[in-house]
Amino acid sequence: MARKTECIAMLLAGGQGSRLGILTKNIAKPAVPYGGKYRIIDFPLSNCVNSGISTVGVLTQYQPLELNDYIGNGQAWDLDRANGGVHILSPYQQIKGTEWYKGTANAIYQNINFIDRYSPEYVAVLSGDHIYKMDYNKMLKYHKENDAACTIAMLEVPWEEASRFGLMILNDDNSIAEFEEKPKNPRSNKASMGVYIFTWSKLRKYLLEDEDDPNSSNDFGHDVIPKMHAAGERMFAYLFDGYWKDVGTIDSLWEANLDLLNPKVDLDLSDPTWKIYSKTPTTPPHYVSGDATVQNSMIAEGSRVFGEVDFSILFSNVTVEKGAEVRDSIIMPGTVIKSGATVQYAIVAENAVIEKNAVVGQRPEAMKNLDEWGVAVVGAGVTIGEGVTVAPKAMIDTDIRKEDE
């Protein structure tokens, strides 16, 4: 029997991330590389440890092998604990029968037995695909002060973007008066971040009821939370005012990476008081030749730069040969960009090869029709042949030679 724990975290990491296209063809979205040496899941895991939450269930489903291997026993995040620690929870560990997680609420429902082992008073339910630094302990303190059944982290977003989010209309005491799910004409700009703290005795009851409802889609935002609200439960919004990015699309992943190069963006990954931990392989220092030009970029360990790199992020063991240019791009581990090649406004996944004189992506100002512009993506292990041109917005997941164009 596990020792009683005040608060445990359940981290939803099973999403396919279909809007990331070929980047999530073989890996779950939370395992996608980010920021030179991290993966997306490093942020909620590090937030848990820094917040004093040492029991974390990671709910995996889609293409979990690389994510499972990456998390391992949790040592990189100080989550290799005798009591608690990190646990990978796949859909086969459940209450009755064998079936996929049907929705976010069903995923937690299927792991009620795991949660009950720790007899927690509170459960934090977190998404595995957001980039942010947050002290969940402060949110838990706020939850307790309000004697809440549910507290939802909230971010004020620009009004022109509000219709993309689940929104909350609040009373004067920040209790939740109404919900609006992606409305065309929003009445609020207070968006849910997908970070929840529940009183477990309350949530457990609603999960059981939700599972018994044949008309439910078994989702927190659509089903469980509205039912709690309709029943008159105490529900509050917790204001968060730091950096937060949902990296669910190619554009948002590209922007979130390049935000690290912007001194005006409040996301300091070198802050020793709130360390973002990662399971980074040991590699030699990076090398930048005397003939190379590197401006406003992040170059990870093991990379070798002989060409030109500007406003870009190079992960570990990337090679940029002499005469190659990389601009406004994200280059993931192990990729080789050969001499004469140009990569601009692109994401190039792991272990790709961009052959000599190939061109990947295009600058927006060079486009006659801006509607046709977008970030070009090259998939993991793909070779772009010598002299090949990859158009803006293209997603390339198989090798291309000049004669194939």
CSV table of C-alpha atoms in Angstrom, one decimal:
chain,number,residue,atom,x,y,z
A,1,MET,CA,0.0,0.0,0.0
A,2,ALA,CA,1.4,3.3,-1.0
A,3,ARG,CA,1.8,6.1,1.5
A,4,LYS,CA,-0.9,8.8,1.6
A,5,THR,CA,0.0,11.8,-0.6
A,6,GLU,CA,-1.6,15.2,-0.4
A,7,CYS,CA,-1.5,15.9,-4.2
A,8,ILE,CA,-0.5,13.7,-7.2
A,9,ALA,CA,-0.3,14.7,-10.8
A,10,MET,CA,-1.9,12.9,-13.8
A,11,LEU,CA,-0.2,14.0,-17.0
A,12,LEU,CA,-2.2,13.4,-20.3
A,13,ALA,CA,0.5,12.5,-22.8
A,14,GLY,CA,-1.4,10.2,-25.2
A,15,GLY,CA,-2.4,12.5,-28.0
A,16,GLN,CA,-1.5,11.8,-31.6
A,17,GLY,CA,-0.8,15.5,-32.3
A,18,SER,CA,-2.2,15.1,-35.8
A,19,ARG,CA,-1.8,18.8,-36.6
A,20,LEU,CA,2.0,18.3,-36.3
A,21,GLY,CA,1.8,16.0,-39.3
A,22,ILE,CA,4.9,14.0,-40.1
A,23,LEU,CA,6.7,15.2,-36.9
A,24,THR,CA,4.4,12.9,-34.9
A,25,LYS,CA,4.3,10.1,-37.5
A,26,ASN,CA,6.3,7.8,-35.2
A,27,ILE,CA,6.4,9.6,-31.8
A,28,ALA,CA,3.8,11.0,-29.4
A,29,LYS,CA,3.5,14.8,-29.4
A,30,PRO,CA,4.9,15.2,-25.9
A,31,ALA,CA,8.1,13.5,-27.1
A,32,VAL,CA,8.7,16.1,-29.9
A,33,PRO,CA,12.1,17.8,-29.4
A,34,TYR,CA,12.1,21.5,-28.3
A,35,GLY,CA,14.5,24.3,-27.6
A,36,GLY,CA,17.8,22.6,-28.5
A,37,LYS,CA,18.0,20.0,-25.8
A,38,TYR,CA,14.5,19.4,-24.4
A,39,ARG,CA,11.3,17.6,-25.3
A,40,ILE,CA,7.9,19.1,-24.7
A,41,ILE,CA,7.1,16.8,-21.8
A,42,ASP,CA,10.1,18.1,-19.9
A,43,PHE,CA,8.1,21.2,-18.9
A,44,PRO,CA,5.1,19.6,-17.0
A,45,LEU,CA,7.5,17.0,-15.5
A,46,SER,CA,9.9,19.7,-14.3
A,47,ASN,CA,7.0,21.9,-13.1
A,48,CYS,CA,5.8,18.9,-10.9
A,49,VAL,CA,9.2,18.4,-9.3
A,50,ASN,CA,9.8,22.1,-8.8
A,51,SER,CA,6.3,22.4,-7.2
A,52,GLY,CA,7.0,19.5,-4.8
A,53,ILE,CA,4.7,17.0,-6.5
A,54,SER,CA,6.7,13.8,-6.6
A,55,THR,CA,4.0,11.3,-7.7
A,56,VAL,CA,3.2,11.6,-11.4
A,57,GLY,CA,1.2,9.3,-13.6
A,58,VAL,CA,2.0,9.7,-17.3
A,59,LEU,CA,-0.9,8.5,-19.4
A,60,THR,CA,0.4,7.4,-22.8
A,61,GLN,CA,-1.4,5.9,-25.8
A,62,TYR,CA,-0.3,7.0,-29.3
A,63,GLN,CA,3.2,5.8,-30.4
A,64,PRO,CA,4.4,5.6,-26.8
A,65,LEU,CA,7.7,3.7,-27.2
A,66,GLU,CA,10.1,6.7,-27.6
A,67,LEU,CA,8.3,8.6,-24.9
A,68,ASN,CA,8.4,5.6,-22.5
A,69,ASP,CA,12.1,5.1,-23.2
A,70,TYR,CA,12.8,8.8,-22.7
A,71,ILE,CA,11.0,9.0,-19.3
A,72,GLY,CA,12.5,5.7,-18.1
A,73,ASN,CA,12.6,5.6,-14.3
A,74,GLY,CA,12.3,9.3,-14.1
A,75,GLN,CA,15.8,9.9,-12.8
A,76,ALA,CA,16.5,12.9,-15.1
A,77,TRP,CA,13.7,14.8,-13.3
A,78,ASP,CA,14.4,13.4,-9.8
A,79,LEU,CA,11.3,11.2,-10.0
A,80,ASP,CA,13.0,7.9,-9.3
A,81,ARG,CA,11.4,7.7,-5.9
A,82,ALA,CA,10.8,4.6,-3.6
A,83,ASN,CA,7.4,6.0,-2.8
A,84,GLY,CA,5.6,7.8,-5.7
A,85,GLY,CA,7.9,8.8,-8.5
A,86,VAL,CA,6.9,8.6,-12.2
A,87,HIS,CA,4.6,5.9,-13.6
A,88,ILE,CA,3.8,5.2,-17.2
A,89,LEU,CA,0.1,4.3,-17.4
A,90,SER,CA,-0.9,2.7,-20.7
A,91,PRO,CA,-4.5,1.9,-21.6
A,92,TYR,CA,-4.2,-1.8,-20.7
A,93,GLN,CA,-3.9,-0.9,-17.0
A,94,GLN,CA,-7.5,-0.2,-16.2
A,95,ILE,CA,-10.6,-1.2,-14.4
A,96,LYS,CA,-12.6,-3.4,-16.8
A,97,GLY,CA,-11.7,-5.0,-20.1
A,98,THR,CA,-9.1,-3.7,-22.6
A,99,GLU,CA,-9.8,-0.5,-24.6
A,100,TRP,CA,-8.2,2.7,-25.7
A,101,TYR,CA,-8.6,5.8,-23.7
A,102,LYS,CA,-11.8,7.3,-25.1
A,103,GLY,CA,-11.3,10.8,-23.9
A,104,THR,CA,-9.4,12.8,-21.3
A,105,ALA,CA,-11.8,12.0,-18.5
A,106,ASN,CA,-12.0,8.3,-19.4
A,107,ALA,CA,-8.2,8.2,-19.3
A,108,ILE,CA,-8.3,9.3,-15.6
A,109,TYR,CA,-11.2,7.0,-14.9
A,110,GLN,CA,-9.3,4.0,-16.2
A,111,ASN,CA,-6.6,4.8,-13.6
A,112,ILE,CA,-8.8,5.3,-10.6
A,113,ASN,CA,-7.1,2.3,-8.9
A,114,PHE,CA,-3.7,3.9,-9.4
A,115,ILE,CA,-4.8,7.2,-7.9
A,116,ASP,CA,-6.5,5.4,-5.0
A,117,ARG,CA,-3.3,3.7,-4.0
A,118,TYR,CA,-2.0,7.1,-2.8
A,119,SER,CA,-5.2,8.3,-1.2
A,120,PRO,CA,-4.6,11.9,-2.3
A,121,GLU,CA,-6.8,14.8,-1.2
A,122,TYR,CA,-6.1,16.6,-4.5
A,123,VAL,CA,-5.3,15.6,-8.1
A,124,ALA,CA,-3.6,17.9,-10.7
A,125,VAL,CA,-4.6,17.0,-14.2
A,126,LEU,CA,-2.1,18.4,-16.7
A,127,SER,CA,-1.6,18.4,-20.5
A,128,GLY,CA,1.7,17.0,-21.8
A,129,ASP,CA,2.0,19.3,-24.8
A,130,HIS,CA,2.3,22.9,-23.4
A,131,ILE,CA,5.5,25.0,-23.0
A,132,TYR,CA,5.4,26.9,-19.7
A,133,LYS,CA,6.8,27.3,-16.2
A,134,MET,CA,4.3,27.2,-13.4
A,135,ASP,CA,4.3,26.6,-9.6
A,136,TYR,CA,1.4,24.2,-9.1
A,137,ASN,CA,1.9,24.5,-5.4
A,138,LYS,CA,0.7,28.1,-5.5
A,139,MET,CA,-2.4,27.0,-7.5
A,140,LEU,CA,-3.0,24.2,-4.9
A,141,LYS,CA,-2.9,26.8,-2.1
A,142,TYR,CA,-5.4,28.9,-3.9
A,143,HIS,CA,-7.6,25.9,-4.5
A,144,LYS,CA,-7.6,25.1,-0.7
A,145,GLU,CA,-8.2,28.7,0.3
A,146,ASN,CA,-11.4,28.7,-1.8
A,147,ASP,CA,-12.5,25.3,-0.6
A,148,ALA,CA,-12.9,24.5,-4.4
A,149,ALA,CA,-14.0,21.3,-6.0
A,150,CYS,CA,-12.1,22.3,-9.2
A,151,THR,CA,-9.6,25.1,-10.0
A,152,ILE,CA,-8.7,25.8,-13.6
A,153,ALA,CA,-5.6,27.7,-14.6
A,154,MET,CA,-6.5,30.7,-16.7
A,155,LEU,CA,-4.6,32.9,-19.1
A,156,GLU,CA,-5.8,36.2,-20.5
A,157,VAL,CA,-5.4,36.0,-24.3
A,158,PRO,CA,-5.6,38.7,-27.0
A,159,TRP,CA,-9.3,39.2,-27.9
A,160,GLU,CA,-8.7,38.5,-31.6
A,161,GLU,CA,-7.4,35.0,-30.6
A,162,ALA,CA,-10.1,34.2,-27.9
A,163,SER,CA,-12.4,32.2,-30.2
A,164,ARG,CA,-9.7,29.5,-30.5
A,165,PHE,CA,-10.0,28.7,-26.7
A,166,GLY,CA,-12.3,27.3,-24.1
A,167,LEU,CA,-13.2,30.5,-22.2
A,168,MET,CA,-14.5,31.4,-18.7
A,169,ILE,CA,-16.8,34.2,-17.6
A,170,LEU,CA,-16.0,35.0,-14.0
A,171,ASN,CA,-17.7,36.5,-11.0
A,172,ASP,CA,-16.0,39.2,-8.9
A,173,ASP,CA,-14.4,36.6,-6.6
A,174,ASN,CA,-13.0,34.7,-9.7
A,175,SER,CA,-15.5,31.9,-9.3
A,176,ILE,CA,-16.6,30.6,-12.6
A,177,ALA,CA,-20.0,31.9,-13.8
A,178,GLU,CA,-20.1,30.4,-17.3
A,179,PHE,CA,-18.1,28.5,-19.8
A,180,GLU,CA,-17.8,29.1,-23.6
A,181,GLU,CA,-16.1,26.5,-25.8
A,182,LYS,CA,-14.4,28.3,-28.8
A,183,PRO,CA,-17.3,30.7,-29.4
A,184,LYS,CA,-17.5,32.7,-32.6
A,185,ASN,CA,-18.2,35.9,-30.7
A,186,PRO,CA,-16.4,35.6,-27.4
A,187,ARG,CA,-17.6,37.5,-24.3
A,188,SER,CA,-14.4,36.8,-22.4
A,189,ASN,CA,-10.7,36.6,-23.1
A,190,LYS,CA,-10.0,34.4,-20.1
A,191,ALA,CA,-8.8,31.1,-21.6
A,192,SER,CA,-8.5,27.7,-19.9
A,193,MET,CA,-4.9,26.4,-20.0
A,194,GLY,CA,-5.8,22.8,-19.7
A,195,VAL,CA,-4.3,22.7,-16.2
A,196,TYR,CA,-6.7,21.6,-13.4
A,197,ILE,CA,-6.6,20.9,-9.7
A,198,PHE,CA,-9.5,18.8,-8.4
A,199,THR,CA,-10.5,17.7,-4.9
A,200,TRP,CA,-10.2,13.9,-5.5
A,201,SER,CA,-13.3,12.9,-3.6
A,202,LYS,CA,-15.3,15.2,-5.9
A,203,LEU,CA,-13.6,14.3,-9.1
A,204,ARG,CA,-13.9,10.5,-8.4
A,205,LYS,CA,-17.6,10.8,-8.1
A,206,TYR,CA,-18.0,12.7,-11.3
A,207,LEU,CA,-15.7,10.3,-13.2
A,208,LEU,CA,-17.8,7.3,-12.2
A,209,GLU,CA,-21.0,9.1,-13.2
A,210,ASP,CA,-19.5,10.2,-16.5
A,211,GLU,CA,-18.4,6.6,-17.4
A,212,ASP,CA,-22.0,5.4,-16.8
A,213,ASP,CA,-23.4,8.1,-19.1
A,214,PRO,CA,-23.7,6.6,-22.6
A,215,ASN,CA,-24.1,10.0,-24.2
A,216,SER,CA,-20.9,11.4,-22.8
A,217,SER,CA,-17.8,11.9,-24.9
A,218,ASN,CA,-15.8,11.3,-21.7
A,219,ASP,CA,-13.9,14.6,-22.0
A,220,PHE,CA,-13.1,17.0,-19.2
A,221,GLY,CA,-13.8,20.2,-21.1
A,222,HIS,CA,-17.0,19.0,-22.8
A,223,ASP,CA,-18.5,16.7,-20.1
A,224,VAL,CA,-17.1,16.5,-16.6
A,225,ILE,CA,-16.4,20.1,-15.9
A,226,PRO,CA,-19.8,21.4,-17.2
A,227,LYS,CA,-21.5,18.7,-15.1
A,228,MET,CA,-19.7,19.8,-12.0
A,229,HIS,CA,-20.6,23.4,-12.7
A,230,ALA,CA,-24.3,22.6,-13.4
A,231,ALA,CA,-24.4,20.7,-10.1
A,232,GLY,CA,-23.3,23.9,-8.2
A,233,GLU,CA,-19.8,22.7,-7.2
A,234,ARG,CA,-17.3,25.4,-6.1
A,235,MET,CA,-15.2,26.2,-9.2
A,236,PHE,CA,-12.6,28.9,-9.5
A,237,ALA,CA,-10.2,30.3,-12.1
A,238,TYR,CA,-6.5,30.7,-11.1
A,239,LEU,CA,-4.8,33.6,-13.0
A,240,PHE,CA,-1.5,32.7,-14.7
A,241,ASP,CA,0.5,35.6,-16.3
A,242,GLY,CA,3.7,33.9,-17.5
A,243,TYR,CA,4.7,32.5,-20.8
A,244,TRP,CA,2.4,29.6,-22.1
A,245,LYS,CA,2.3,28.1,-25.5
A,246,ASP,CA,0.2,25.3,-26.9
A,247,VAL,CA,2.5,23.7,-29.4
A,248,GLY,CA,-0.1,21.7,-31.3
A,249,THR,CA,0.6,23.1,-34.8
A,250,ILE,CA,3.6,23.4,-37.0
A,251,ASP,CA,3.5,27.2,-36.8
A,252,SER,CA,3.1,27.3,-33.0
A,253,LEU,CA,6.0,24.8,-32.5
A,254,TRP,CA,8.2,26.9,-34.8
A,255,GLU,CA,7.2,30.1,-33.0
A,256,ALA,CA,7.7,28.6,-29.5
A,257,ASN,CA,11.3,27.5,-30.4
A,258,LEU,CA,12.2,30.8,-31.8
A,259,ASP,CA,10.7,32.6,-28.8
A,260,LEU,CA,13.8,31.4,-26.9
A,261,LEU,CA,15.9,33.7,-29.0
A,262,ASN,CA,13.7,36.7,-28.2
A,263,PRO,CA,14.9,38.6,-25.1
A,264,LYS,CA,11.5,40.1,-24.6
A,265,VAL,CA,9.9,36.7,-24.1
A,266,ASP,CA,9.5,35.6,-20.5
A,267,LEU,CA,10.8,32.1,-20.7
A,268,ASP,CA,14.3,31.8,-19.1
A,269,LEU,CA,15.4,28.2,-19.3
A,270,SER,CA,18.7,29.0,-17.5
A,271,ASP,CA,16.9,30.1,-14.3
A,272,PRO,CA,18.5,28.0,-11.5
A,273,THR,CA,15.5,28.6,-9.2
A,274,TRP,CA,13.1,26.8,-11.7
A,275,LYS,CA,15.2,24.4,-13.6
A,276,ILE,CA,13.8,22.6,-16.6
A,277,TYR,CA,15.2,19.1,-16.5
A,278,SER,CA,15.8,16.9,-19.5
A,279,LYS,CA,17.3,13.6,-20.4
A,280,THR,CA,20.1,14.9,-22.6
A,281,PRO,CA,22.7,12.5,-24.0
A,282,THR,CA,26.3,13.3,-23.2
A,283,THR,CA,28.0,14.8,-26.2
A,284,PRO,CA,31.2,16.8,-26.8
A,285,PRO,CA,31.0,20.6,-26.9
A,286,HIS,CA,29.7,22.2,-30.1
A,287,TYR,CA,32.2,23.5,-32.6
A,288,VAL,CA,31.9,26.7,-34.7
A,289,SER,CA,34.7,27.2,-37.2
A,290,GLY,CA,36.5,30.4,-37.7
A,291,ASP,CA,35.0,30.8,-41.1
A,292,ALA,CA,31.4,30.3,-39.9
A,293,THR,CA,28.9,33.0,-39.2
A,294,VAL,CA,26.4,32.5,-36.3
A,295,GLN,CA,24.0,35.2,-35.3
A,296,ASN,CA,21.3,35.2,-32.6
A,297,SER,CA,21.0,31.4,-32.6
A,298,MET,CA,21.2,28.5,-30.1
A,299,ILE,CA,23.7,25.8,-30.9
A,300,ALA,CA,23.5,22.6,-28.8
A,301,GLU,CA,26.3,20.3,-27.8
A,302,GLY,CA,27.9,18.1,-30.4
A,303,SER,CA,26.9,20.3,-33.3
A,304,ARG,CA,29.5,21.5,-35.9
A,305,VAL,CA,29.0,24.7,-37.8
A,306,PHE,CA,31.1,25.6,-40.8
A,307,GLY,CA,28.5,27.7,-42.7
A,308,GLU,CA,26.0,30.4,-41.9
A,309,VAL,CA,23.4,30.2,-39.1
A,310,ASP,CA,21.0,33.1,-38.3
A,311,PHE,CA,18.1,33.2,-35.9
A,312,SER,CA,17.8,29.4,-35.7
A,313,ILE,CA,18.0,26.6,-33.2
A,314,LEU,CA,20.3,23.7,-33.8
A,315,PHE,CA,19.9,20.6,-31.6
A,316,SER,CA,22.7,18.2,-30.7
A,317,ASN,CA,25.0,16.6,-33.3
A,318,VAL,CA,23.8,18.8,-36.2
A,319,THR,CA,26.3,19.5,-39.0
A,320,VAL,CA,26.1,22.7,-41.2
A,321,GLU,CA,28.8,22.4,-43.8
A,322,LYS,CA,30.8,25.3,-45.3
A,323,GLY,CA,28.7,27.2,-47.8
A,324,ALA,CA,25.4,26.1,-46.3
A,325,GLU,CA,22.9,28.6,-44.9
A,326,VAL,CA,20.3,28.1,-42.1
A,327,ARG,CA,17.9,30.9,-41.3
A,328,ASP,CA,14.8,31.2,-39.1
A,329,SER,CA,14.7,27.4,-38.8
A,330,ILE,CA,14.6,24.6,-36.3
A,331,ILE,CA,17.1,21.8,-37.0
A,332,MET,CA,16.6,18.7,-34.8
A,333,PRO,CA,19.3,16.2,-33.6
A,334,GLY,CA,21.7,14.5,-36.0
A,335,THR,CA,20.7,16.3,-39.1
A,336,VAL,CA,23.3,17.2,-41.8
A,337,ILE,CA,23.0,20.2,-44.1
A,338,LYS,CA,25.6,20.0,-46.9
A,339,SER,CA,27.5,22.7,-48.6
A,340,GLY,CA,25.5,25.1,-50.9
A,341,ALA,CA,22.2,24.0,-49.3
A,342,THR,CA,19.8,26.7,-48.0
A,343,VAL,CA,17.3,26.0,-45.2
A,344,GLN,CA,14.9,28.9,-44.2
A,345,TYR,CA,11.6,29.1,-42.4
A,346,ALA,CA,11.7,25.4,-41.9
A,347,ILE,CA,11.6,22.6,-39.3
A,348,VAL,CA,13.9,19.7,-40.1
A,349,ALA,CA,13.4,16.6,-38.0
A,350,GLU,CA,16.0,14.2,-36.5
A,351,ASN,CA,18.7,12.6,-38.7
A,352,ALA,CA,17.6,14.2,-41.9
A,353,VAL,CA,20.1,14.9,-44.7
A,354,ILE,CA,19.8,18.1,-46.9
A,355,GLU,CA,22.1,17.4,-49.8
A,356,LYS,CA,24.3,20.0,-51.7
A,357,ASN,CA,22.5,23.0,-53.2
A,358,ALA,CA,19.1,21.9,-52.0
A,359,VAL,CA,16.6,24.6,-51.0
A,360,VAL,CA,14.2,24.0,-48.1
A,361,GLY,CA,11.5,26.7,-47.5
A,362,GLN,CA,11.3,30.3,-48.5
A,363,ARG,CA,11.3,33.7,-47.0
A,364,PRO,CA,7.8,35.2,-46.8
A,365,GLU,CA,8.9,38.5,-48.4
A,366,ALA,CA,10.0,36.5,-51.5
A,367,MET,CA,6.4,35.2,-52.0
A,368,LYS,CA,4.0,36.8,-54.4
A,369,ASN,CA,1.0,35.3,-52.6
A,370,LEU,CA,1.5,35.2,-48.8
A,371,ASP,CA,-1.4,32.7,-48.5
A,372,GLU,CA,0.9,30.1,-50.1
A,373,TRP,CA,3.6,30.8,-47.5
A,374,GLY,CA,4.2,28.6,-44.4
A,375,VAL,CA,6.9,26.7,-42.5
A,376,ALA,CA,8.3,23.8,-44.6
A,377,VAL,CA,8.8,20.5,-42.7
A,378,VAL,CA,11.2,17.6,-43.5
A,379,GLY,CA,10.5,14.4,-41.6
A,380,ALA,CA,12.9,12.3,-39.5
A,381,GLY,CA,15.5,10.3,-41.5
A,382,VAL,CA,14.5,11.9,-44.8
A,383,THR,CA,17.1,12.8,-47.5
A,384,ILE,CA,16.4,15.9,-49.6
A,385,GLY,CA,18.5,15.2,-52.7
A,386,GLU,CA,21.1,17.4,-54.4
A,387,GLY,CA,19.5,20.5,-56.0
A,388,VAL,CA,16.0,19.7,-54.9
A,389,THR,CA,13.6,22.6,-53.9
A,390,VAL,CA,11.1,22.1,-51.0
A,391,ALA,CA,8.3,24.6,-51.2
A,392,PRO,CA,6.9,26.6,-48.3
A,393,LYS,CA,4.2,24.7,-46.3
A,394,ALA,CA,5.4,21.4,-47.8
A,395,MET,CA,5.6,18.3,-45.5
A,396,ILE,CA,8.2,15.8,-46.8
A,397,ASP,CA,8.2,12.3,-45.3
A,398,THR,CA,10.0,10.3,-48.0
A,399,ASP,CA,13.4,10.8,-49.7
A,400,ILE,CA,13.3,13.1,-52.8
A,401,ARG,CA,15.8,13.2,-55.6
A,402,LYS,CA,16.1,15.9,-58.3
A,403,GLU,CA,14.5,13.5,-60.9
A,404,ASP,CA,11.5,13.0,-58.6
A,405,GLU,CA,10.5,16.7,-58.7
